[in-house]
Amino acid sequence: MNLPQNIILIGFMACGKSAIGHKIAEILGWEYVDIDMLIESQTKKKVKDIFLEEGEKAFRTYESEIAKTIVNLNNKVISTGGGIVLKPENVEALKKAGKLVLFQVEPETVLRRVKDYTTRPLLNYPDPEKRLAMINKLLAERENKYKNSADIVIDTNDDHLDNNARKVLKEFE
């Protein structure tokens, strides 16, 4: 296998970054790192609380600070937040640290997977139709940024964890 320094997972929320990322790390014997968890550890707050108390802008600042440190890591599978591609400097920092793998997913798949919407600050609407409209809006805003940032694109609408992990690893054969 021709593995990069790190495998960095990008994509919209609920596209499978965490679940598939853990599986890839397990197969490779690498450590799994979640940028949102690093932010929570650094701030001593849950992501949803940062959004509520400090706003999205503050969260994006924390995210950028963490992104800059990723270049120092090796042999990690790194899961990013769905909005990390919104700042070009984040993408630049991540590209220095490894290969960016985009997990592409349909809006309806996201809606189906986001059962507890209250943990998703940008989708915190009880009405599923309103959530789907917000998913469509956010995906439309981010789609080109995701595609332009990615080194590899994987469709993860398939819920089979092993299949999706194998699809990623096949790209490095």
Tab-separated table of C-alpha atoms in Angstrom:
chain	number	residue	atom	x	y	z
A	1	MET	CA	0.000	0.000	0.000
A	2	ASN	CA	1.140	3.505	-0.815
A	3	LEU	CA	-0.212	5.318	2.234
A	4	PRO	CA	0.028	9.081	2.791
A	5	GLN	CA	1.285	10.774	5.976
A	6	ASN	CA	-2.330	10.890	7.201
A	7	ILE	CA	-5.743	10.113	5.741
A	8	ILE	CA	-7.937	13.170	6.266
A	9	LEU	CA	-11.686	12.761	5.906
A	10	ILE	CA	-13.804	15.673	4.727
A	11	GLY	CA	-17.481	15.944	3.884
A	12	PHE	CA	-20.875	16.977	5.144
A	13	MET	CA	-22.181	15.971	8.553
A	14	ALA	CA	-23.441	12.376	8.757
A	15	CYS	CA	-21.508	11.345	5.635
A	16	GLY	CA	-19.703	8.657	7.653
A	17	LYS	CA	-16.432	10.357	8.603
A	18	SER	CA	-16.451	9.105	12.198
A	19	ALA	CA	-17.749	5.573	11.659
A	20	ILE	CA	-15.720	4.849	8.519
A	21	GLY	CA	-12.716	6.697	9.942
A	22	HIS	CA	-12.652	4.442	13.004
A	23	LYS	CA	-12.855	1.383	10.742
A	24	ILE	CA	-9.995	2.555	8.494
A	25	ALA	CA	-7.840	3.316	11.549
A	26	GLU	CA	-8.587	-0.130	12.969
A	27	ILE	CA	-7.626	-1.863	9.695
A	28	LEU	CA	-4.373	0.119	9.355
A	29	GLY	CA	-3.473	0.011	13.045
A	30	TRP	CA	-3.436	3.812	13.029
A	31	GLU	CA	-4.878	6.206	15.591
A	32	TYR	CA	-8.215	7.857	14.843
A	33	VAL	CA	-8.370	11.614	15.516
A	34	ASP	CA	-11.556	13.700	15.457
A	35	ILE	CA	-11.024	17.452	15.102
A	36	ASP	CA	-14.351	18.208	16.820
A	37	MET	CA	-13.213	16.139	19.820
A	38	LEU	CA	-9.906	18.025	19.887
A	39	ILE	CA	-11.859	21.292	19.950
A	40	GLU	CA	-14.058	19.991	22.773
A	41	SER	CA	-10.985	18.906	24.724
A	42	GLN	CA	-9.266	22.266	24.199
A	43	THR	CA	-12.319	24.394	25.058
A	44	LYS	CA	-13.856	22.062	27.667
A	45	LYS	CA	-17.187	22.564	25.848
A	46	LYS	CA	-19.335	20.463	23.530
A	47	VAL	CA	-19.462	21.653	19.910
A	48	LYS	CA	-23.182	22.416	20.207
A	49	ASP	CA	-22.485	24.554	23.312
A	50	ILE	CA	-19.759	26.497	21.491
A	51	PHE	CA	-22.259	27.252	18.709
A	52	LEU	CA	-24.920	28.294	21.243
A	53	GLU	CA	-22.705	30.327	23.567
A	54	GLU	CA	-20.016	31.733	21.249
A	55	GLY	CA	-21.440	31.329	17.744
A	56	GLU	CA	-20.315	29.626	14.559
A	57	LYS	CA	-17.542	32.171	13.930
A	58	ALA	CA	-15.835	31.289	17.229
A	59	PHE	CA	-16.137	27.582	16.444
A	60	ARG	CA	-14.559	28.105	13.007
A	61	THR	CA	-11.661	29.945	14.692
A	62	TYR	CA	-11.053	26.990	17.043
A	63	GLU	CA	-11.272	24.664	14.038
A	64	SER	CA	-8.634	26.687	12.144
A	65	GLU	CA	-6.275	26.643	15.129
A	66	ILE	CA	-6.498	22.843	15.315
A	67	ALA	CA	-6.150	22.441	11.521
A	68	LYS	CA	-2.768	24.190	11.650
A	69	THR	CA	-1.435	21.597	14.125
A	70	ILE	CA	-2.441	18.560	12.045
A	71	VAL	CA	0.717	18.815	9.909
A	72	ASN	CA	2.692	17.527	12.908
A	73	LEU	CA	0.775	14.233	12.991
A	74	ASN	CA	1.701	10.966	11.271
A	75	ASN	CA	-0.150	7.703	10.627
A	76	LYS	CA	-3.522	9.053	11.701
A	77	VAL	CA	-7.001	8.882	10.247
A	78	ILE	CA	-8.346	12.379	10.858
A	79	SER	CA	-12.030	13.246	10.789
A	80	THR	CA	-12.827	16.905	10.194
A	81	GLY	CA	-15.937	18.955	10.834
A	82	GLY	CA	-18.284	19.428	7.889
A	83	GLY	CA	-17.433	23.119	7.552
A	84	ILE	CA	-13.648	22.913	7.698
A	85	VAL	CA	-13.405	23.558	3.935
A	86	LEU	CA	-15.089	26.958	4.313
A	87	LYS	CA	-11.716	28.576	5.049
A	88	PRO	CA	-9.036	28.118	2.355
A	89	GLU	CA	-6.278	28.271	4.981
A	90	ASN	CA	-7.741	25.154	6.635
A	91	VAL	CA	-7.624	23.219	3.369
A	92	GLU	CA	-4.057	24.392	2.757
A	93	ALA	CA	-2.987	23.230	6.230
A	94	LEU	CA	-4.713	19.863	5.853
A	95	LYS	CA	-3.193	19.221	2.408
A	96	LYS	CA	0.276	19.606	3.951
A	97	ALA	CA	-0.628	16.827	6.393
A	98	GLY	CA	-1.985	14.127	4.089
A	99	LYS	CA	-4.529	13.131	1.463
A	100	LEU	CA	-8.034	14.591	1.694
A	101	VAL	CA	-10.768	12.022	1.120
A	102	LEU	CA	-14.222	13.459	0.453
A	103	PHE	CA	-17.182	11.362	1.559
A	104	GLN	CA	-20.043	12.333	-0.743
A	105	VAL	CA	-23.590	11.764	0.423
A	106	GLU	CA	-27.108	12.604	-0.751
A	107	PRO	CA	-29.247	15.033	1.313
A	108	GLU	CA	-31.840	12.328	2.024
A	109	THR	CA	-29.127	10.053	3.408
A	110	VAL	CA	-27.992	12.827	5.752
A	111	LEU	CA	-31.569	13.371	6.950
A	112	ARG	CA	-32.018	9.640	7.597
A	113	ARG	CA	-28.734	9.391	9.505
A	114	VAL	CA	-29.220	12.506	11.655
A	115	LYS	CA	-31.711	11.060	14.098
A	116	ASP	CA	-30.759	13.224	17.078
A	117	TYR	CA	-30.826	16.578	15.334
A	118	THR	CA	-30.446	18.432	18.656
A	119	THR	CA	-26.729	17.537	18.666
A	120	ARG	CA	-26.310	19.184	15.245
A	121	PRO	CA	-26.387	22.970	15.772
A	122	LEU	CA	-26.949	23.776	12.102
A	123	LEU	CA	-29.866	21.300	11.820
A	124	ASN	CA	-31.631	21.900	15.113
A	125	TYR	CA	-35.181	21.932	13.705
A	126	PRO	CA	-37.899	19.488	14.851
A	127	ASP	CA	-39.549	19.550	11.398
A	128	PRO	CA	-37.817	17.033	9.061
A	129	GLU	CA	-38.753	19.076	5.980
A	130	LYS	CA	-37.057	22.150	7.427
A	131	ARG	CA	-33.990	20.030	8.275
A	132	LEU	CA	-33.894	18.679	4.711
A	133	ALA	CA	-34.154	22.214	3.317
A	134	MET	CA	-31.218	23.296	5.509
A	135	ILE	CA	-29.204	20.220	4.467
A	136	ASN	CA	-29.814	21.089	0.803
A	137	LYS	CA	-28.846	24.733	1.397
A	138	LEU	CA	-25.631	23.896	3.246
A	139	LEU	CA	-24.627	21.195	0.762
A	140	ALA	CA	-25.190	23.584	-2.146
A	141	GLU	CA	-22.989	26.206	-0.432
A	142	ARG	CA	-20.205	23.716	0.284
A	143	GLU	CA	-20.280	21.270	-2.637
A	144	ASN	CA	-17.667	23.013	-4.798
A	145	LYS	CA	-15.406	23.645	-1.815
A	146	TYR	CA	-15.547	19.932	-0.943
A	147	LYS	CA	-14.820	18.820	-4.505
A	148	ASN	CA	-12.036	21.360	-5.051
A	149	SER	CA	-10.367	20.338	-1.780
A	150	ALA	CA	-10.534	16.573	-2.253
A	151	ASP	CA	-7.733	14.360	-3.512
A	152	ILE	CA	-10.109	11.380	-3.573
A	153	VAL	CA	-13.930	11.217	-3.692
A	154	ILE	CA	-15.880	8.281	-2.223
A	155	ASP	CA	-19.667	7.830	-2.355
A	156	THR	CA	-20.803	6.843	1.158
A	157	ASN	CA	-24.562	6.585	0.645
A	158	ASP	CA	-24.041	2.843	1.157
A	159	ASP	CA	-24.342	2.198	4.893
A	160	HIS	CA	-21.992	-0.808	4.882
A	161	LEU	CA	-19.053	0.276	7.001
A	162	ASP	CA	-16.624	-2.376	5.755
A	163	ASN	CA	-17.449	-1.649	2.096
A	164	ASN	CA	-16.847	2.068	2.549
A	165	ALA	CA	-13.578	1.513	4.427
A	166	ARG	CA	-12.399	-0.850	1.664
A	167	LYS	CA	-13.307	1.728	-1.007
A	168	VAL	CA	-11.022	4.259	0.697
A	169	LEU	CA	-8.129	1.848	1.198
A	170	LYS	CA	-8.381	0.627	-2.412
A	171	GLU	CA	-7.443	4.172	-3.480
A	172	PHE	CA	-4.039	3.710	-1.817
A	173	GLU	CA	-3.164	0.335	-3.381
